[in-house]
Amino acid sequence: MSGGQIDSVMQEDRKFPPTADFQAAAKIGSFAAYESLYEESIRDPEKFWGELARKDLHWFKPFNKVLDWQPPFAKWFVGGTTNVSYNCLDAHLNSWRKNKAAFIWEGEPGEQRTITYAQLHREVCKFANSLKSLGLKPGDVATIYMPMVPELAIAMLACARIGVVHSVVFGGFSAEAIADRNNDAKAKVVITADGGWRRGKLLELKATVDTALAKSPTVQNCVVFQRAKNNVAMKDGRDHWWHDITAKASADCPAEQLDSEHPLFILYTSGSTGKPKGIRHTTAGYNLFVKKTFEWVFDYRDDDIFWCTADCGWVTGHSYIVYGPLSAGATTVMYEGAPNWPEEDRFWDIIERHRVTILYTAPTAIRAFIKWGDHHVDKHDLSSLRLLGTVGEGINPEAWMWYHRKIGGERCPIVDTWWQTETGGIMMSPLPGAIATKPGSCTKPMPGVVPVLLDEQLQPVGPNQGGMLCIAKPWPGMLRGLWGDDDRYVQQYWTKVPGNYLTGDNSRVDNDGYYWIMGRIDDVINVSGHRLSTIEVESALVSHPNVAEAAAVGRPDELKGQSVVVFVTLKSGEANDALKTAMKQHVRKEIGALAVPDDIRFTGSLPKTRSGKIMRRLLRDIAAGKESVQDTSTLEDYSVLAKLRGDEE
Ligand code: PRX
């Protein structure tokens, strides 16, 4: 224990190889093929990425050096000029894909729009010219605060086309959050909509932006897309209707020839404390990384209908709704609303009607589907699906099994993709035709990605010991820094383990060399000198038939250092002491006495971020009976905290 490794207590040895049919049709169709691709990428990374970049991206001017690495600052494809919007749009216009659907969009109230690559190109050019007419220049920053309508993607691509750096702020954030981000990035324009729909309710986006703009001195203009036709105030000289400025704009807007390292976007993520960090991504390396990982992980084919259910306010939407799929020429489904509107079967209905072949969603959604019940799924024909994916949190093995059986009909591989806003694209995941899956494991690294696991003394840990997950080599999709704060970038990611990128997650590797993410470093529970991972304790609870969701945290304990407290939501059964006892016995049987919770609390819901991650740091304070002084601005539903505190009294 001296090295501060984390003890793995989880027993999970189910293994699911791809079916022979899937494997035969897959682009990377054997483990040997994956291994040789991986080895090639490690043997000579610059040759590997250089060749792909030449082949997969359009270059106005070729690069003369693949990588300039002055740790921790990387430049990829040095000296080259390209354009992400060109690679996503223009690159397809001289091929048959010109009239292929880029987006199949569905509004929450039920409207549908299909937009081809040629149509998307035209809309993007018109909007890019509109932004130019407002005086925007390469390097200026645009905040985008919109519902999930195609114009959100059009705005992102228009910015990319003219070198304007976008900062998408999730449509659920407050005026305060928008103003903070406007001010940190010195945004010149805000692109928004009058309103949007969520669970049947109107979101008054423009009104929220108005409040934010009162505190955003750098913003000179605001463009408003008319979505919900609600009444909004338009300020003369500052506010412009999207339909007015684009009506006058020319559809001819050649893509700006941008340096490989020109900033493409900023995306703010909330650190656990303090002000949000503006993660900075740039042009060529990011574009190549999301295109290749999209093709590899989703075994992408031209006739696929791909649906990533994320919002463009998160990195998942940037990389796997917009930039990855479009640069690969894919058809992507985009949905505006909630999964339970008008009924809890909305996702299955969308899959059936659009014949979706690949579904990429989050564990939090999967746990909600399980709770809502199988009858919603049974009403629909999901036979078009061939591949499933997850992202955002670890998936509990029992939730994985439900996804596999109920949604995948036991025929679809599941790609559990581990990555971060900072990494730009997927870092670890099964390649579905090549790597047998195990429920709860993100399996193997992507080509070019070199993970290492270290204990607190920075020594490598052995098999089945958890350690800090670091990345030893630069990769093209990596963040290039934090907006305006290089010191914080160095401090946060590169100081604790010199020369390595510190992910902030723990992980272990099993005897087959498979990676299992064990949660955030800060969330480890230390019981009598044994360091336990949250996900392992939670997964043991989720495998109990009555449990829908569980969050495990440590509470200070005089004898043991910490004891385990779990917060549990039920899908069935009565919340009583008998059930608590049964659950403790269940955990003892599944993973052993050490991990048995001292305290089990039933709750109707868990505090989550707006992207669906459980906020364990808030639960830690509640478990300890402390008034929380932590930042709660990313909390989705404030009433959950009040209820949890009330439960204690
Ligand atoms: O803790 C890991 C968890 O989500 C973190 C990254 O969050 P964010 O920057 O919001 O990006 C989410 C979309 C990529 C990681 O540090 N995480 C993400 N995917 C997984 C995961 N944990 C376990 N398994 C995953 N597949």
XYZ file of C-alpha atoms and ligand atoms in Angstrom:
675
model
C 0.000 0.000 0.000
C 2.996 2.235 0.582
C 3.092 3.540 -2.961
C -0.464 4.832 -2.666
C -1.886 2.588 -5.355
C -5.584 1.995 -5.471
C -6.882 -1.431 -4.599
C -9.117 -2.935 -7.195
C -11.876 -5.041 -5.690
C -14.005 -5.509 -8.764
C -14.505 -8.952 -10.271
C -15.644 -8.615 -13.852
C -14.536 -11.262 -16.266
C -17.232 -11.338 -18.932
C -15.802 -10.814 -22.385
C -17.630 -10.158 -25.657
C -15.765 -10.642 -28.913
C -17.277 -9.010 -32.004
C -19.514 -11.316 -34.035
C -17.969 -12.919 -37.113
C -20.278 -10.836 -39.335
C -19.323 -7.563 -37.704
C -15.671 -8.446 -37.863
C -15.792 -9.493 -41.513
C -17.304 -6.161 -42.542
C -15.186 -3.953 -40.258
C -12.410 -1.706 -41.588
C -10.121 -2.805 -38.763
C -11.291 -6.374 -38.449
C -8.859 -8.202 -36.161
C -6.861 -7.673 -33.015
C -3.696 -8.128 -35.057
C -4.769 -5.283 -37.339
C -5.307 -3.001 -34.319
C -1.951 -3.992 -32.847
C -0.070 -3.324 -36.040
C -1.755 0.084 -36.459
C -0.934 0.938 -32.837
C 2.669 -0.218 -33.142
C 3.151 1.771 -36.317
C 1.825 4.878 -34.552
C 4.230 4.437 -31.636
C 7.304 3.430 -33.629
C 7.347 6.667 -35.589
C 4.515 9.001 -34.509
C 5.587 11.820 -36.779
C 5.595 9.603 -39.840
C 2.256 8.087 -38.815
C 0.424 11.384 -38.217
C 2.212 13.160 -41.047
C 1.019 10.630 -43.621
C -2.544 10.727 -42.303
C -2.587 14.532 -42.267
C -1.426 14.705 -45.881
C -4.093 12.224 -46.950
C -7.031 13.228 -44.757
C -6.939 17.016 -44.664
C -6.895 19.612 -47.398
C -3.784 21.811 -47.386
C -3.668 25.245 -48.980
C 0.004 25.201 -48.092
C 1.716 21.973 -46.995
C 3.299 21.743 -43.540
C 7.056 21.382 -43.268
C 7.295 19.774 -39.820
C 4.880 17.333 -38.191
C 5.536 18.180 -34.547
C 7.310 20.891 -32.634
C 7.257 19.755 -28.989
C 8.531 22.200 -26.397
C 6.967 20.522 -23.376
C 4.244 21.206 -22.475
C 3.598 23.285 -25.591
C 2.951 21.455 -28.843
C 2.627 22.647 -32.402
C 1.394 20.162 -34.981
C 1.804 20.353 -38.753
C 3.995 23.413 -38.532
C 3.968 25.861 -41.428
C 0.851 24.402 -43.066
C -2.399 26.223 -43.774
C -5.807 24.572 -43.864
C -9.389 25.257 -42.756
C -11.654 23.020 -40.672
C -14.823 24.272 -42.361
C -13.245 23.486 -45.744
C -12.407 19.957 -44.585
C -15.969 19.472 -43.322
C -17.804 20.954 -46.325
C -15.917 21.975 -49.480
C -13.966 18.711 -49.412
C -17.207 16.827 -50.198
C -18.618 19.118 -52.843
C -16.750 17.605 -55.749
C -17.844 14.089 -54.841
C -21.156 12.250 -54.811
C -21.483 13.303 -51.160
C -22.456 16.762 -52.334
C -26.121 15.767 -52.077
C -25.745 13.414 -49.137
C -27.515 14.366 -45.894
C -25.087 15.957 -43.467
C -27.695 16.526 -40.757
C -31.061 14.974 -40.081
C -32.506 17.290 -37.474
C -35.500 16.830 -35.259
C -36.941 19.555 -33.041
C -38.456 18.620 -29.723
C -41.977 19.557 -30.872
C -41.452 17.193 -33.826
C -40.358 19.273 -36.843
C -37.797 17.667 -39.152
C -35.155 19.115 -41.466
C -32.650 17.296 -43.633
C -29.654 19.327 -44.761
C -27.282 18.116 -47.450
C -23.595 18.944 -47.614
C -24.216 21.394 -50.478
C -27.001 23.114 -48.540
C -24.935 23.252 -45.380
C -22.025 24.760 -47.287
C -24.295 27.490 -48.653
C -25.767 28.324 -45.233
C -22.333 28.389 -43.624
C -20.960 30.703 -46.307
C -23.874 33.097 -45.931
C -23.540 33.224 -42.179
C -19.762 33.596 -42.390
C -20.237 36.607 -44.659
C -22.781 37.991 -42.197
C -20.230 37.757 -39.397
C -17.704 39.509 -41.607
C -20.227 42.277 -42.250
C -20.322 42.821 -38.474
C -16.588 43.401 -38.595
C -15.385 40.070 -37.240
C -11.821 39.130 -38.121
C -9.613 36.050 -37.682
C -8.719 35.642 -34.005
C -11.846 37.422 -32.684
C -14.001 35.420 -30.288
C -17.709 34.602 -30.739
C -19.838 33.198 -27.932
C -22.535 30.820 -29.159
C -25.507 30.234 -26.844
C -28.140 28.313 -28.752
C -30.558 25.416 -28.606
C -29.703 22.260 -30.552
C -30.806 23.527 -33.952
C -28.785 23.184 -37.176
C -27.935 26.890 -36.963
C -25.781 26.068 -33.937
C -23.552 23.884 -36.127
C -23.800 26.445 -38.941
C -22.567 29.164 -36.569
C -19.623 27.000 -35.430
C -18.638 26.166 -39.012
C -19.032 29.791 -40.127
C -16.665 30.920 -37.386
C -14.186 28.204 -38.371
C -14.445 29.321 -41.984
C -13.260 32.854 -41.282
C -10.913 32.122 -38.395
C -13.206 33.451 -35.670
C -12.698 31.465 -32.467
C -15.938 30.078 -31.081
C -16.829 29.549 -27.472
C -20.033 27.533 -27.221
C -21.826 27.953 -23.914
C -24.378 25.250 -23.112
C -27.934 26.580 -23.517
C -28.807 25.727 -19.912
C -26.223 27.999 -18.304
C -27.143 31.221 -16.497
C -26.597 34.846 -17.504
C -23.782 35.007 -14.959
C -21.998 32.057 -16.578
C -22.348 33.607 -20.046
C -21.008 36.958 -18.843
C -18.015 35.304 -17.107
C -17.143 33.468 -20.304
C -17.674 36.553 -22.503
C -15.345 38.530 -20.282
C -12.652 35.879 -19.924
C -12.536 35.387 -23.708
C -13.173 39.059 -24.581
C -15.937 37.940 -26.924
C -16.950 40.444 -29.597
C -20.254 38.870 -30.600
C -22.878 36.586 -29.074
C -24.858 34.296 -31.364
C -28.095 33.107 -29.808
C -31.766 32.338 -30.488
C -34.997 33.823 -29.246
C -35.786 30.597 -27.407
C -35.602 26.812 -27.502
C -37.609 23.845 -26.300
C -36.773 21.515 -23.455
C -39.252 19.022 -22.024
C -42.129 20.991 -23.479
C -40.975 24.231 -21.837
C -39.758 27.340 -23.584
C -36.213 28.398 -22.690
C -35.941 32.176 -22.961
C -32.424 32.296 -24.330
C -32.406 35.857 -25.636
C -33.678 37.227 -22.319
C -30.834 35.434 -20.529
C -28.334 36.831 -23.030
C -29.716 40.354 -22.475
C -28.926 40.068 -18.765
C -25.458 38.726 -19.572
C -24.752 41.499 -22.078
C -25.344 44.157 -19.438
C -22.150 42.784 -17.845
C -20.188 41.986 -21.013
C -18.443 45.188 -22.121
C -16.455 43.589 -24.962
C -19.532 42.345 -26.856
C -20.556 44.718 -29.628
C -23.121 42.655 -31.535
C -25.675 39.959 -30.911
C -27.171 37.766 -33.647
C -30.528 36.177 -32.878
C -31.854 33.119 -34.692
C -35.613 32.885 -34.641
C -36.469 29.453 -33.286
C -39.363 29.634 -30.855
C -41.017 32.869 -32.013
C -41.334 34.096 -28.433
C -41.290 37.820 -27.818
C -37.816 39.240 -27.386
C -36.369 42.715 -26.984
C -34.038 43.725 -29.826
C -31.615 46.510 -29.055
C -31.041 48.844 -31.981
C -27.527 48.773 -33.379
C -26.494 45.805 -31.224
C -29.011 43.051 -31.997
C -29.585 41.569 -35.449
C -31.986 38.897 -36.590
C -30.194 35.964 -38.220
C -32.713 35.937 -41.090
C -32.152 39.634 -41.795
C -28.378 39.611 -41.954
C -28.159 36.358 -43.902
C -30.818 37.476 -46.417
C -28.410 40.128 -47.673
C -25.287 37.974 -47.491
C -23.539 36.397 -50.458
C -23.224 32.607 -50.567
C -19.690 32.947 -51.829
C -17.201 32.877 -48.983
C -13.911 31.140 -49.684
C -12.480 29.456 -46.591
C -9.740 31.478 -44.929
C -6.294 29.891 -45.261
C -5.450 29.439 -41.600
C -2.274 28.378 -39.896
C -2.372 24.820 -38.500
C -2.193 26.240 -34.991
C -4.826 28.939 -35.474
C -7.237 28.642 -32.500
C -10.458 26.888 -33.536
C -12.388 27.046 -30.299
C -12.413 27.653 -26.586
C -14.574 25.440 -24.434
C -14.998 26.299 -20.779
C -15.034 23.467 -18.269
C -15.615 24.080 -14.616
C -12.750 23.071 -12.426
C -13.765 21.705 -9.036
C -13.072 25.141 -7.560
C -12.436 28.576 -8.896
C -13.182 30.092 -12.237
C -13.911 28.007 -15.322
C -10.977 27.013 -17.497
C -11.074 27.957 -21.172
C -9.687 24.874 -22.896
C -8.001 25.986 -26.117
C -8.041 23.789 -29.225
C -6.488 24.627 -32.561
C -7.018 23.796 -36.207
C -5.184 20.990 -37.996
C -4.225 18.576 -35.209
C -7.690 18.671 -33.661
C -9.349 18.199 -37.032
C -7.218 15.184 -37.919
C -7.623 13.579 -34.505
C -11.436 13.833 -34.421
C -11.766 12.640 -38.012
C -9.569 9.574 -37.510
C -10.958 8.619 -34.097
C -14.489 8.973 -35.496
C -13.642 6.591 -38.346
C -11.744 4.102 -36.176
C -14.029 3.919 -33.140
C -17.339 3.952 -34.993
C -16.063 1.766 -37.835
C -17.698 4.422 -39.951
C -19.265 3.569 -43.332
C -20.900 5.846 -45.846
C -24.359 4.362 -45.390
C -24.372 4.788 -41.598
C -26.847 7.049 -39.814
C -24.873 8.203 -36.807
C -26.500 9.685 -33.734
C -24.540 11.266 -30.923
C -27.075 12.431 -28.340
C -24.801 15.025 -26.701
C -25.348 18.770 -26.846
C -22.969 20.959 -28.862
C -22.365 22.824 -25.601
C -20.028 19.962 -24.609
C -16.888 18.714 -26.285
C -18.681 15.534 -27.336
C -20.948 17.645 -29.527
C -18.026 19.592 -30.987
C -16.018 16.500 -31.858
C -18.653 13.869 -32.678
C -21.682 15.811 -33.913
C -19.910 18.513 -35.878
C -16.204 18.232 -36.695
C -15.469 14.476 -36.690
C -18.542 13.245 -38.579
C -18.608 16.102 -41.098
C -14.949 15.794 -42.001
C -15.595 12.081 -42.557
C -18.625 12.884 -44.762
C -21.109 11.200 -42.417
C -24.850 11.620 -41.946
C -25.587 12.722 -38.406
C -28.837 12.930 -36.476
C -29.247 16.032 -34.346
C -32.051 16.235 -31.776
C -33.103 19.356 -29.938
C -34.855 18.114 -26.860
C -35.185 15.803 -23.899
C -35.209 11.982 -24.009
C -38.515 11.859 -22.141
C -40.595 14.173 -24.265
C -43.396 13.673 -25.044
C -42.799 10.168 -23.616
C -39.882 8.188 -22.266
C -39.523 6.373 -25.587
C -38.440 9.395 -27.653
C -34.928 8.053 -28.355
C -36.211 4.662 -29.515
C -38.790 6.391 -31.660
C -36.075 8.518 -33.309
C -33.905 5.457 -33.922
C -36.783 3.547 -35.492
C -37.954 6.386 -37.741
C -34.510 7.451 -38.991
C -33.072 3.918 -39.082
C -30.133 4.991 -36.925
C -27.223 2.537 -37.211
C -24.844 3.922 -34.546
C -25.981 5.341 -31.199
C -23.516 7.234 -28.992
C -24.896 8.300 -25.609
C -24.029 8.744 -21.916
C -24.213 6.304 -18.979
C -26.454 8.736 -17.091
C -29.014 8.444 -19.912
C -28.708 4.654 -19.942
C -29.395 4.488 -16.198
C -32.465 6.698 -16.701
C -33.741 4.385 -19.471
C -33.344 1.388 -17.181
C -35.296 3.195 -14.487
C -38.069 4.232 -16.877
C -38.613 0.599 -17.843
C -38.195 -1.840 -20.725
C -41.738 -1.374 -22.034
C -40.679 1.920 -23.640
C -38.012 0.108 -25.604
C -40.236 -2.828 -26.521
C -42.586 -0.591 -28.502
C -39.920 0.082 -31.131
C -37.954 -1.680 -33.831
C -34.273 -1.091 -33.093
C -32.973 -3.575 -35.653
C -31.215 -0.849 -37.666
C -28.624 -0.434 -34.905
C -25.258 -2.081 -35.501
C -23.010 -0.324 -32.988
C -23.436 1.399 -29.601
C -21.197 3.798 -27.725
C -20.910 5.500 -24.341
C -19.060 8.554 -23.080
C -18.815 10.920 -20.148
C -18.598 8.657 -17.106
C -17.691 5.106 -16.333
C -20.500 2.712 -17.147
C -21.491 0.265 -14.412
C -21.232 -3.295 -15.758
C -24.932 -4.030 -15.137
C -25.963 -0.920 -17.064
C -23.579 -2.042 -19.827
C -25.286 -5.470 -19.882
C -28.728 -3.879 -20.190
C -27.503 -1.687 -23.064
C -25.995 -4.753 -24.719
C -29.116 -6.919 -24.367
C -31.988 -4.524 -24.574
C -30.755 -1.901 -27.031
C -28.070 -3.829 -28.865
C -30.067 -7.067 -29.158
C -26.828 -8.854 -28.155
C -25.495 -8.217 -31.647
C -24.053 -4.685 -31.409
C -20.570 -4.114 -29.995
C -20.362 -1.364 -27.347
C -17.556 1.167 -27.560
C -16.931 2.651 -24.093
C -14.946 5.749 -25.027
C -12.727 7.441 -22.461
C -11.583 11.000 -23.141
C -11.869 14.592 -21.896
C -12.561 18.116 -23.085
C -8.805 18.579 -22.881
C -7.960 15.605 -25.089
C -10.107 16.863 -27.989
C -11.102 13.376 -29.067
C -11.355 9.759 -27.954
C -8.200 8.466 -26.227
C -9.187 4.933 -25.255
C -11.930 2.753 -26.658
C -12.458 -0.626 -28.217
C -12.208 -0.654 -32.010
C -15.409 -2.605 -32.462
C -14.276 -5.082 -35.114
C -10.927 -5.695 -33.484
C -11.090 -5.640 -29.708
C -13.317 -7.897 -27.584
C -15.196 -5.787 -25.039
C -15.542 -6.214 -21.275
C -18.411 -4.453 -19.450
C -16.974 -1.378 -17.741
C -13.610 -1.268 -19.517
C -12.588 1.284 -22.146
C -10.101 -1.427 -23.238
C -7.159 -0.057 -25.274
C -5.557 3.222 -26.328
C -6.114 4.820 -29.715
C -3.214 4.880 -32.153
C -0.657 7.452 -31.020
C -1.922 7.532 -27.424
C 0.529 6.353 -24.760
C -1.104 5.961 -21.329
C 0.960 5.366 -18.176
C -0.221 4.586 -14.654
C 1.770 5.922 -11.713
C 1.472 5.746 -7.942
C 1.876 8.779 -5.717
C 5.658 8.376 -5.704
C 5.444 8.523 -9.506
C 6.444 4.855 -9.859
C 4.649 2.689 -12.430
C 1.985 0.469 -10.857
C 1.606 -3.227 -11.680
C -1.331 -5.071 -13.238
C -4.625 -4.653 -11.382
C -3.275 -1.844 -9.212
C -4.925 1.500 -9.724
C -2.777 4.553 -10.336
C -2.888 8.062 -11.749
C -3.589 7.982 -15.454
C -1.124 10.098 -17.425
C -0.387 10.414 -21.119
C 3.304 10.181 -21.905
C 3.448 11.586 -25.441
C 1.780 14.519 -27.198
C -1.111 13.729 -29.561
C -2.604 15.914 -32.313
C -5.958 16.561 -30.567
C -4.455 17.721 -27.259
C -5.391 21.062 -25.770
C -2.797 23.702 -26.562
C -3.344 25.634 -23.363
C -5.905 27.522 -21.318
C -7.235 30.722 -22.820
C -5.063 33.528 -21.552
C -3.542 31.495 -18.727
C -0.478 29.447 -19.613
C 0.622 29.275 -15.961
C -2.548 27.553 -14.936
C -2.156 25.152 -17.891
C 1.341 24.168 -16.755
C 0.298 23.976 -13.123
C -2.850 21.932 -13.642
C -1.707 19.361 -16.148
C 2.081 19.179 -16.300
C 3.587 19.842 -12.885
C 2.667 16.931 -10.624
C 4.127 14.403 -13.063
C 6.834 16.224 -15.014
C 6.838 15.533 -18.740
C 3.476 13.756 -18.651
C -0.059 15.023 -19.174
C -1.976 14.451 -15.931
C -5.557 13.442 -16.726
C -6.866 13.709 -13.150
C -8.406 10.228 -13.430
C -7.266 6.955 -11.874
C -7.156 3.746 -13.825
C -5.908 0.185 -13.675
C -4.799 -2.280 -16.310
C -5.933 -5.902 -16.082
C -4.032 -9.027 -17.087
C -5.135 -8.623 -20.721
C -3.763 -5.077 -20.858
C -7.284 -3.585 -20.716
C -7.791 -0.192 -19.057
C -10.489 0.355 -16.416
C -11.106 3.977 -15.417
C -11.556 4.210 -11.639
C -12.881 7.762 -11.302
C -11.317 11.080 -10.393
C -8.159 11.137 -8.264
C -9.905 13.432 -5.764
C -12.787 11.010 -5.287
C -10.766 8.019 -3.989
C -12.121 6.647 -0.687
C -9.478 5.642 1.853
C -10.751 2.939 4.223
C -8.201 1.650 6.754
C -5.330 2.378 4.406
C -7.057 0.742 1.427
C -7.784 3.152 -1.358
C -11.062 2.304 -3.072
C -12.408 3.591 -6.346
C -15.890 5.111 -6.404
C -16.987 3.326 -9.571
C -16.224 -0.127 -8.171
C -18.357 0.394 -5.064
C -21.108 1.999 -7.147
C -21.089 -0.803 -9.694
C -21.525 -3.369 -6.921
C -24.646 -1.503 -5.795
C -26.003 -1.014 -9.309
C -25.814 -4.777 -9.786
C -28.427 -5.121 -7.004
C -31.837 -5.645 -8.673
C -33.541 -2.707 -6.911
C -30.888 -0.067 -7.598
C -31.001 2.398 -10.496
C -28.060 4.635 -9.593
C -25.484 4.943 -6.861
C -22.845 7.459 -5.812
C -20.161 6.487 -3.303
C -18.148 8.955 -1.225
C -15.811 8.868 1.767
C -16.800 10.334 5.146
C -14.188 11.108 7.821
C -14.002 8.252 10.315
C -11.888 8.267 13.468
C -11.030 4.604 13.288
C -10.785 3.878 9.589
C -9.727 7.244 8.206
C -12.762 7.232 5.973
C -15.895 5.157 5.788
C -18.004 4.528 2.713
C -21.309 6.381 2.368
C -23.529 5.687 -0.633
C -26.439 7.618 -2.058
C -28.818 5.380 -3.936
C -31.811 5.863 -6.223
C -34.136 2.913 -6.607
C -35.877 1.542 -9.669
C -38.085 -0.755 -7.578
C -38.677 -1.856 -4.005
C -39.294 0.024 -0.744
C -36.692 2.332 0.724
C -36.421 0.698 4.149
C -33.878 -0.791 6.561
C -34.395 -4.322 5.302
C -33.343 -3.188 1.841
C -30.302 -1.406 3.283
C -29.223 -4.613 4.992
C -29.764 -6.595 1.802
C -27.672 -4.082 -0.120
C -24.818 -4.266 2.359
C -24.837 -8.046 2.084
C -24.852 -7.729 -1.665
C -21.779 -5.464 -1.661
C -19.991 -7.834 0.737
C -20.662 -10.726 -1.626
C -19.744 -8.804 -4.780
C -16.567 -7.019 -3.747
C -15.824 -7.825 -0.089
C -16.189 -6.565 3.449
C -13.843 -3.609 3.051
C -16.159 -1.829 0.644
C -19.389 -2.393 2.579
C -20.988 1.017 3.102
C -21.379 2.244 6.676
C -24.299 4.315 5.610
C -26.795 4.010 2.753
C -29.038 6.959 1.943
C -32.001 6.679 -0.392
C -32.717 9.661 -2.586
C -35.023 10.506 -5.470
C -32.159 11.857 -7.565
C -28.446 12.569 -7.394
C -26.796 15.960 -7.898
C -25.401 16.074 -11.418
C -23.672 18.487 -13.717
C -25.679 19.670 -16.665
C -23.873 17.112 -18.801
C -25.023 14.348 -16.473
C -21.990 13.594 -14.303
C -22.605 12.800 -10.649
C -21.146 15.594 -8.460
C -19.532 13.505 -5.733
C -17.748 16.459 -4.143
C -21.125 17.902 -3.099
C -22.212 14.555 -1.706
C -18.991 14.363 0.323
C -20.014 17.470 2.248
C -23.526 16.179 2.776
C -22.201 12.825 4.013
C -19.946 14.644 6.481
C -22.855 16.827 7.618
C -21.018 19.961 6.471
C -22.531 23.002 4.886
C -20.998 23.012 1.434
C -18.889 25.967 0.397
C -18.213 24.507 -3.021
C -19.030 25.964 -6.372
C -22.489 24.731 -7.388
C -22.857 26.775 -10.563
C -22.677 23.696 -12.770
C -25.322 21.813 -10.818
C -28.287 20.851 -12.972
C -31.029 20.887 -10.370
C -30.499 22.850 -7.181
C -33.498 21.316 -5.468
C -31.664 17.991 -5.328
C -29.171 19.381 -2.817
C -31.861 20.829 -0.610
C -33.690 17.520 -0.647
C -30.543 15.597 0.190
C -29.822 17.883 3.129
C -33.430 17.572 4.247
C -33.112 13.786 4.166
C -30.505 14.043 6.870
C -32.596 15.777 9.433
O -13.461 11.313 -15.397
C -13.498 11.053 -16.771
C -14.931 11.043 -17.238
O -15.204 12.360 -17.675
C -14.039 13.185 -17.568
C -13.974 14.163 -18.716
O -15.090 14.979 -18.694
P -15.347 16.084 -19.812
O -14.137 16.922 -19.973
O -16.628 16.741 -19.443
O -15.537 15.286 -21.135
C -16.619 14.413 -21.250
C -16.696 13.917 -22.673
C -15.475 13.316 -23.187
C -12.903 12.198 -17.566
O -11.752 12.754 -16.977
N -15.132 10.115 -18.368
C -15.369 10.432 -19.654
N -15.544 9.309 -20.386
C -15.406 8.258 -19.546
C -15.133 8.775 -18.261
N -14.921 7.966 -17.204
C -14.972 6.634 -17.405
N -15.227 6.083 -18.615
C -15.455 6.845 -19.704
N -15.741 6.280 -20.871
